[in-house]
XYZ file of C-alpha atoms in Angstrom:
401
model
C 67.473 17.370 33.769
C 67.069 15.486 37.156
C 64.877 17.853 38.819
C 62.620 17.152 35.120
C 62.789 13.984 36.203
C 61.759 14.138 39.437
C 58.854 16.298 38.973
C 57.384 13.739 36.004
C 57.909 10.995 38.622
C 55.814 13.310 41.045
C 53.267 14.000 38.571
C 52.645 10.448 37.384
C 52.390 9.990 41.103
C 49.880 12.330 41.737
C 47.929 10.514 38.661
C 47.650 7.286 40.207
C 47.083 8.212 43.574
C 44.290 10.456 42.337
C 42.675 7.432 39.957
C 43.246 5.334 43.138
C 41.066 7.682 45.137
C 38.111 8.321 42.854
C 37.451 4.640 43.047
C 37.678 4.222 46.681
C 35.415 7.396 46.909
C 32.940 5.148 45.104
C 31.012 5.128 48.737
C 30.817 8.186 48.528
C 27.037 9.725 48.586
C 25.658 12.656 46.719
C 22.505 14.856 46.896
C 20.268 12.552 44.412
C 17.512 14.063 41.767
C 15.015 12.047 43.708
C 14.668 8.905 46.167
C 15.076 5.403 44.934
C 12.169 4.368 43.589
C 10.931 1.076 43.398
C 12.333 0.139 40.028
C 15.443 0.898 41.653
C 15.420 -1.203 44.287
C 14.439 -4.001 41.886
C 17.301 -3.615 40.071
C 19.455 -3.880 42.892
C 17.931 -6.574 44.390
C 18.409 -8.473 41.133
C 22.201 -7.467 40.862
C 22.733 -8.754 44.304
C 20.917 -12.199 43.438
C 23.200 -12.496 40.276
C 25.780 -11.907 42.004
C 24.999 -14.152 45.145
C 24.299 -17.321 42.117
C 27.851 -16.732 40.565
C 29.247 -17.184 44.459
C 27.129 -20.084 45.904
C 26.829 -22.082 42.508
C 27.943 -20.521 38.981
C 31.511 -20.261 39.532
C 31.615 -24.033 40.523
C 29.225 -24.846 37.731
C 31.570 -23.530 35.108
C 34.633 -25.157 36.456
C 32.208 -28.859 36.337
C 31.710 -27.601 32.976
C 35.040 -27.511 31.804
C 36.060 -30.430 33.642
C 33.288 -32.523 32.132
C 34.842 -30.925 28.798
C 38.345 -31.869 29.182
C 37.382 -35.631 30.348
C 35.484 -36.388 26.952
C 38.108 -34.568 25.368
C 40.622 -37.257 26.906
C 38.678 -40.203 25.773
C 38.674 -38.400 22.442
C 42.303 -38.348 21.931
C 42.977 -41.696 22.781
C 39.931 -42.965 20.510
C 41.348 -41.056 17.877
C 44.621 -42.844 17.876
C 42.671 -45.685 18.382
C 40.951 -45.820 15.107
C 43.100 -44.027 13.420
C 45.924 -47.254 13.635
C 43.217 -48.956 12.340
C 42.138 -47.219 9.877
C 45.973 -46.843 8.918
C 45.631 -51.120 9.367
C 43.133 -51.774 7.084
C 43.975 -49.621 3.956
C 46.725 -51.995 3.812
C 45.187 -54.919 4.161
C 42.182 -54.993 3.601
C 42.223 -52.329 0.204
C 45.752 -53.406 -1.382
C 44.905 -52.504 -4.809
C 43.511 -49.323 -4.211
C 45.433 -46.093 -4.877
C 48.704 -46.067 -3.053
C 48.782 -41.937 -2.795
C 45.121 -42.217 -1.529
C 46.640 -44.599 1.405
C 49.276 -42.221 1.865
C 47.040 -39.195 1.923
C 44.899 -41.349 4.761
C 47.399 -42.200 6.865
C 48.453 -38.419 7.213
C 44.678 -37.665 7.566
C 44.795 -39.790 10.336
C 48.025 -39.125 12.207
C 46.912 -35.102 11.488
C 43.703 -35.934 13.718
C 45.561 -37.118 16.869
C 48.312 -34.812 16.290
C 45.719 -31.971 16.807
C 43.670 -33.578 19.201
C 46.791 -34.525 21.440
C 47.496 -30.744 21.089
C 44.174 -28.986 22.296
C 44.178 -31.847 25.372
C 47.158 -30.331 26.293
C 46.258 -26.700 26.379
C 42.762 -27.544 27.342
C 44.639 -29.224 30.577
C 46.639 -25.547 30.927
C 43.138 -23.757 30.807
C 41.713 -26.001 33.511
C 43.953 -25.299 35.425
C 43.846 -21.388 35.165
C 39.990 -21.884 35.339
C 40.183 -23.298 38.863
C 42.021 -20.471 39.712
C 39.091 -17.439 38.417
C 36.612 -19.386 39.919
C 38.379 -19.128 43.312
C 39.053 -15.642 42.772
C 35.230 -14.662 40.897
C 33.639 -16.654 44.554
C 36.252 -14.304 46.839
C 35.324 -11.481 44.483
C 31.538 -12.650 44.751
C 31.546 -12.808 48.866
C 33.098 -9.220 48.621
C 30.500 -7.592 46.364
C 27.488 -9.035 48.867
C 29.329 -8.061 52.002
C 28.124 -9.165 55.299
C 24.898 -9.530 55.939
C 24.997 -7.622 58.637
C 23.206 -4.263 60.129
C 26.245 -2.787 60.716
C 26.662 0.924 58.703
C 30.446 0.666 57.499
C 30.011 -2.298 55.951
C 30.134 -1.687 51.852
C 28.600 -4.848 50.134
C 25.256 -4.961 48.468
C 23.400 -6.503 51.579
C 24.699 -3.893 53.663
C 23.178 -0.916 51.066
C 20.052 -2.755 51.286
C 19.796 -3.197 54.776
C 20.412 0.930 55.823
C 19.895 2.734 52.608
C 16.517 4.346 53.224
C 17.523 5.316 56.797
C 16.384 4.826 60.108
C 12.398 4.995 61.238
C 12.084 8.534 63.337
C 9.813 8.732 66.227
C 6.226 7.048 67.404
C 5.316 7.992 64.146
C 7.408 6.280 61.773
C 8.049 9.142 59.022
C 9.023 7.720 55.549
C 12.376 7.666 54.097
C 13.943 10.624 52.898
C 15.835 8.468 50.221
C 13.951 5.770 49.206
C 9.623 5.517 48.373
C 7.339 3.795 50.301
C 6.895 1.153 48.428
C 10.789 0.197 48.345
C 11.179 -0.797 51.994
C 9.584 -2.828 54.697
C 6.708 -0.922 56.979
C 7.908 -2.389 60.378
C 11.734 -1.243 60.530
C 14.646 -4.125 61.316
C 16.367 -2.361 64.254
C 14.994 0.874 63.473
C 16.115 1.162 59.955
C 13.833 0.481 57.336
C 15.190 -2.627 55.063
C 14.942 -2.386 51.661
C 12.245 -5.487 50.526
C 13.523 -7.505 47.365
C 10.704 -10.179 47.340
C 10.433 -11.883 43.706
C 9.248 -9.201 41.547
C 12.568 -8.275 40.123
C 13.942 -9.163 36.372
C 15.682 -12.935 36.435
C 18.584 -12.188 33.667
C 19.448 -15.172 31.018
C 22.655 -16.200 29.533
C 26.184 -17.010 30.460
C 27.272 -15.323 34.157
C 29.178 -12.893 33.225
C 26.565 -11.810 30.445
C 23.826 -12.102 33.198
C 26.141 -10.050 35.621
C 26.540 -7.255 32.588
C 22.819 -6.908 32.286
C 21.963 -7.059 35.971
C 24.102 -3.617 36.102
C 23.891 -1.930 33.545
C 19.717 -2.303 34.456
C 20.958 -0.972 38.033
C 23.198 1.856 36.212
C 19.963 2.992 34.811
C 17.282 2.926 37.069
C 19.434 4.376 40.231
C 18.905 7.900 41.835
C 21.415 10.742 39.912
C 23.316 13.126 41.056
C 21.441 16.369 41.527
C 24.525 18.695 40.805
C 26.289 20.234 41.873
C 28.699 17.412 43.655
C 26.872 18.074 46.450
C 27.698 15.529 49.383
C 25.183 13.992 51.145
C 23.890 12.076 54.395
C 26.464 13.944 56.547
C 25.429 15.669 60.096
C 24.575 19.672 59.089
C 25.399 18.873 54.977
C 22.288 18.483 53.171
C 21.074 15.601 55.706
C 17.398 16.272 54.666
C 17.670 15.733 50.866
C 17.943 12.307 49.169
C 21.030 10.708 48.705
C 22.596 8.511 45.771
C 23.084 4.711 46.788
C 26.150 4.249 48.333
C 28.725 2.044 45.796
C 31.610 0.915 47.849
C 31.339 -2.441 46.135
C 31.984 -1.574 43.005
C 35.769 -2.123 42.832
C 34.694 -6.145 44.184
C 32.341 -5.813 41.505
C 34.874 -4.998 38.869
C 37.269 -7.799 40.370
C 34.662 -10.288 39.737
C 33.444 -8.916 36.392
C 37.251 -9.583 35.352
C 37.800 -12.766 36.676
C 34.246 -14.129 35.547
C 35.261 -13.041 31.652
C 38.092 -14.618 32.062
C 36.957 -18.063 33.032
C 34.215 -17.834 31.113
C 36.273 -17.432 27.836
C 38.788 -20.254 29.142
C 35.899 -22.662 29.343
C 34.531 -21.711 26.142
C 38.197 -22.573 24.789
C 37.937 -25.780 26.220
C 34.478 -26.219 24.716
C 35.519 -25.273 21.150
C 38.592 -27.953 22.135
C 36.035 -30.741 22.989
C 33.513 -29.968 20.042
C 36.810 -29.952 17.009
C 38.103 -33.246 18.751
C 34.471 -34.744 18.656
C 34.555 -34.056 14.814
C 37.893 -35.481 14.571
C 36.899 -38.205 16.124
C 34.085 -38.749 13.792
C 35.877 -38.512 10.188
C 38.268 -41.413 11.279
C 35.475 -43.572 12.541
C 33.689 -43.063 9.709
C 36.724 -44.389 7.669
C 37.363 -47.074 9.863
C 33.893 -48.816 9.279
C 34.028 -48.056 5.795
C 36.904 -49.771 4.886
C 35.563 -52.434 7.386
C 32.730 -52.623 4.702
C 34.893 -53.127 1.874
C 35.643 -49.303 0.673
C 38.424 -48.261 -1.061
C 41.220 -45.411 1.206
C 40.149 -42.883 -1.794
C 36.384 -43.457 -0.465
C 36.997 -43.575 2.648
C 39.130 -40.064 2.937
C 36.495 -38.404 0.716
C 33.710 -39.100 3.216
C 35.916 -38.638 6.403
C 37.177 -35.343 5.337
C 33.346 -34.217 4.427
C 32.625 -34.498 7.891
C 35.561 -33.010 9.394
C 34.365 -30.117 8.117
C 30.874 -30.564 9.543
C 28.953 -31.865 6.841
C 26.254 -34.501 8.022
C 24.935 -37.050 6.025
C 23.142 -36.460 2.805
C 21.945 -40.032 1.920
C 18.710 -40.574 -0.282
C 18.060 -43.364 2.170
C 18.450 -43.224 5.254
C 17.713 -46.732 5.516
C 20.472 -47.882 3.640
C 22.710 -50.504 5.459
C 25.716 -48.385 4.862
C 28.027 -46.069 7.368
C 28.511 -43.108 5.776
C 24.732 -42.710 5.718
C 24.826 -42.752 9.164
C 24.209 -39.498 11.146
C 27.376 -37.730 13.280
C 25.327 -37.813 16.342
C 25.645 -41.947 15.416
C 28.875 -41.964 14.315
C 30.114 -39.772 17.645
C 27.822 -42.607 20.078
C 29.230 -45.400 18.165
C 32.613 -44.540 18.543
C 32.753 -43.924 22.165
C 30.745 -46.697 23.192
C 33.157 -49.169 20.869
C 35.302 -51.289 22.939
C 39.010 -50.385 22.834
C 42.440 -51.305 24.020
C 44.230 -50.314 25.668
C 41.812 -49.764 28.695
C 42.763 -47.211 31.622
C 42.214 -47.992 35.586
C 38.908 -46.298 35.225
C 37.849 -48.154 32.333
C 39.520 -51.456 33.375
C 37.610 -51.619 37.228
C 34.311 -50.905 34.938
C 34.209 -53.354 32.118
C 36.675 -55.833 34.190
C 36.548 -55.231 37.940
C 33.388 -54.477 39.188
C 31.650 -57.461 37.189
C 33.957 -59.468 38.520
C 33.293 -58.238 42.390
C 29.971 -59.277 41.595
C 30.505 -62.673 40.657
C 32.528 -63.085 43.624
C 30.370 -61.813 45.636
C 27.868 -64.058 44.087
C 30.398 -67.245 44.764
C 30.310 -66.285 48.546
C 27.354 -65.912 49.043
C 26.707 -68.802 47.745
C 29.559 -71.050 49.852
C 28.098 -69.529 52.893
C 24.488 -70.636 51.913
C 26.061 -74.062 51.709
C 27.605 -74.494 54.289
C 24.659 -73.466 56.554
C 22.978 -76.108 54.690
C 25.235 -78.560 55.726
C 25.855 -77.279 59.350
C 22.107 -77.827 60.128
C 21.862 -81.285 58.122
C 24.709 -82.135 60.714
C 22.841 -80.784 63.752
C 19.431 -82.811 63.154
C 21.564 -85.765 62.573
C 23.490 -85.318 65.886
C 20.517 -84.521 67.747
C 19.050 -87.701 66.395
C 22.084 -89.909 67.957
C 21.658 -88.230 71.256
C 18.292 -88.486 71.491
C 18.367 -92.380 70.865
C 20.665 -92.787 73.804
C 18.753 -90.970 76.530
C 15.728 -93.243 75.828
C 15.334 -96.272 78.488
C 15.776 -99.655 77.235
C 12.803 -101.685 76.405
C 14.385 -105.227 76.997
C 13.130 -106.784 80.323
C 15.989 -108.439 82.565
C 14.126 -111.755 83.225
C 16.259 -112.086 86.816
C-alpha cells in the first residue's frame, strides 16, 4: 500500500515538473516553415507596444479610474441619506393626509437606497484596494514581458527578440538574414546584428487593456513563423544553424502573469463601475421624490415616479417644458443633486465652500491694511520733511544792532 503511495506521489511529481518544463522551454527555438516575414514583425512590434502602454500608463489609468469611481460613489452614499431623511421629513409634514402605507412604503424605499448604497461603498473600498495591488503586479508583469532593452542575447523579453532575432550581419558583404526578410529589419546592423524595425505601420488595437492585449497576440499567434516538423531544434552550433528558426518566446510565462493580473483588475474596476452607476440611480429616485413632495406631491406620487427611475426609466413628459420635476431628465436630476448644498459638510467640502473663500477675504483685508498704512507712513514723511526743512532755512529778520 505504501510503496502505491509512494510511486503516485512520484508520478504526480514527474507531472508537474514536466508541465513546469515545457513552459520554461518556451525559449526554446525550432526549425521554422519560413523566415518572419514582415507581417510578423508587425505583429510583434504591436504586442510589444501594447504591452509597453499597459506598463508606462494603462495600469495606472485603471486604478485613477476606479478611484475616481469610488470617490463619486462616496458622495453618493452620503447624498443618499441626505435626501432620503428628507424625503422621509416631508411625507410627514408636508403630505399628512396622504396615504399612511404609501409613507410607510417611502420611507423603506428610502432607507433601502442607502442601505444598498452604504453596502457597494464598502466592497467597492475592498476592490480598490485589491486593484492597487494587480496594477502593481500587471506593471512588474509588464517590465518582465519587454525585458531589457538591451543587446545582450540571454535576455528573454520582447525588446531583446527584436533586437537579435534575424541574426548577426556576416562579412563586407552584409548577407541577409536567414530568419527574418529583408524588409523586417534595419539595412545598417546595430552592433552587427540586424534589429528588427517596428516604425508605425503596425495595427493600433481598441478596447479595454486586457482586450487590446488578447488581440495584440492572438494577431502575433497567427502571423509568426511555424514549426517545420519534425521538433527540430534550431540556431544551435552544427544543428540546423542554416535554416530559419521560430521566434524565441521566453516571455510568455510574464506574458501570462500579466494577462492574469490585467483580467483581474480590469473586472474589479468594472465592479466598482457597475457600484458607482446603481448608486447614481439610487441617488436619483430619492431626489426626484424629494423635490416632488417639495412641490406639493402626495408620498403615493412621489414613490411611483422614484421607483420608475430606479429602474432606469427617463422621463416621458409631453412637455418638456413643463415647470415640473419629474419631467426633468436623470442626467438633471443626477447634476442637481450633487451640486445641492448639504450638511453635514466633510474637511474637503468644508475648506471649499467655507475655507478657501474665506482665505481670500483675508487676504483681501491685508492687503488692504498694508496699502494703508503705506498711505499713512508717507503722508507722515512729507509732513516731517516739511518741519525740517522750515528749520534749516536762515532767518529773514534783520538784528538792527
Amino acid at each position: 500500500m505504501s510503496r502505491t503511495i509512494v510511486l503516485g506521489l512520484g508520478f504526480v511529481l514527474l507531472v508537474c515538473c514536466s508541465g513546469k518544463l515545457a513552459e520554461s522551454s518556451s525559449d526554446a527555438q525550432h526549425v521554422a516553415d519560413g523566415k518572419l516575414s514582415r507581417d510578423g514583425a508587425n505583429a510583434l512590434c504591436a504586442l510589444k507596444e501594447t504591452v509597453q502602454k499597459i506598463g508606462t500608463e494603462g495600469a495606472d489609468n485603471l486604478v485613477k479610474k476606479a478611484e475616481d469611481n469610488v470617490t463619486h460613489l462616496k458622495d453618493y452614499r452620503k447624498r443618499v441619506g441626505y435626501f432620503g431623511s428628507q424625503v422621509i421629513s416631508l411625507s410627514g409634514r408636508a403630505d399628512p393626509d396622504s396615504d399612511d402605507d404609501a409613507k410607510k412604503e417611502l420611507k423603506e424605499f428610502c432607507e433601502e437606497a442607502e442601505n444598498e448604497t452604504r453596502g457597494d461603498l464598502r466592497d467597492a473600498k475592498e476592490l480598490y484596494t485589491e486593484i492597487e495591488k494587480d496594477a502593481k503586479k500587471s506593471k512588474e508583469a509588464a517590465r518582465a514581458t519587454l525585458g531589457e532593452e538591451t543587446k545582450d542575447t540571454d535576455s528573454k523579453g520582447l525588446s531583446g527578440v527584436l533586437h537579435r532575432h534575424c541574426g548577426e550581419s556576416q562579412g563586407k558583404n552584409k548577407a541577409p538574414s536567414q530568419h527574418c526578410d529583408t524588409d523586417v529589419y534595419n539595412n545598417e546592423s546595430d552592433g552587427g546584428k540586424y534589429t528588427i524595425s517596428c516604425g508605425t505601420d503596425h495595427t493600433h488595437h481598441r478596447g479595454d487593456a486586457s482586450a487590446r492585449l488578447h488581440k495584440a497576440f492572438d494577431e502575433w499567434e497567427s502571423k509568426k513563423p511555424k514549426k517545420a516538423g519534425g521538433n527540430l531544434k534550431c540556431g544551435a552550433a552544427g544543428e540546423n544553424s542554416s535554416s530559419p528558426c521560430t521566434v524565441s518566446e521566453g516571455w510568455k510565462e510574464n506574458y501570462e502573469e500579466l494577462n492574469v493580473s490585467l483580467s483581474t483588475l480590469e473586472e474589479n474596476g468594472h465592479h466598482i463601475e457597475n457600484a458607482t452607476r446603481e448608486g447614481a440611480k439610487r441617488l436619483t429616485s430619492v431626489y426626484l421624490a424629494y423635490k416632488m413632495l417639495k412641490e406639493g406631491k402626495t408620498a403615493g406620487e412621489a414613490l411611483q415616479e422614484a421607483k420608475s427611475r430606479l429602474e432606469g426609466n427617463d422621463t416621458d413628459c409631453p412637455d418638456e417644458g413643463k415647470n415640473d420635476s419629474k419631467c426633468l431628465s436623470n442626467e438633471d436630476l443626477l447634476s442637481g443633486a450633487r451640486d445641492h448644498f448639504i450638511f453635514p459638510l466633510t474637511i474637503p467640502e468644508l475648506l471649499m465652500y467655507v475655507g478657501i473663500p474665506l482665505l481670500v477675504v483675508l487676504i483681501g483685508v491685508v492687503l488692504f491694511c498694508i496699502f494703508r498704512a503705506r498711505k499713512k507712513d508717507k503722508k507722515e514723511d512729507v509732513a516731517s520733511g516739511s518741519v525740517h526743512q522750515g528749520k534749516g532755512m536762515p532767518s529773514t529778520n534783520i538784528d538792527p544792532f
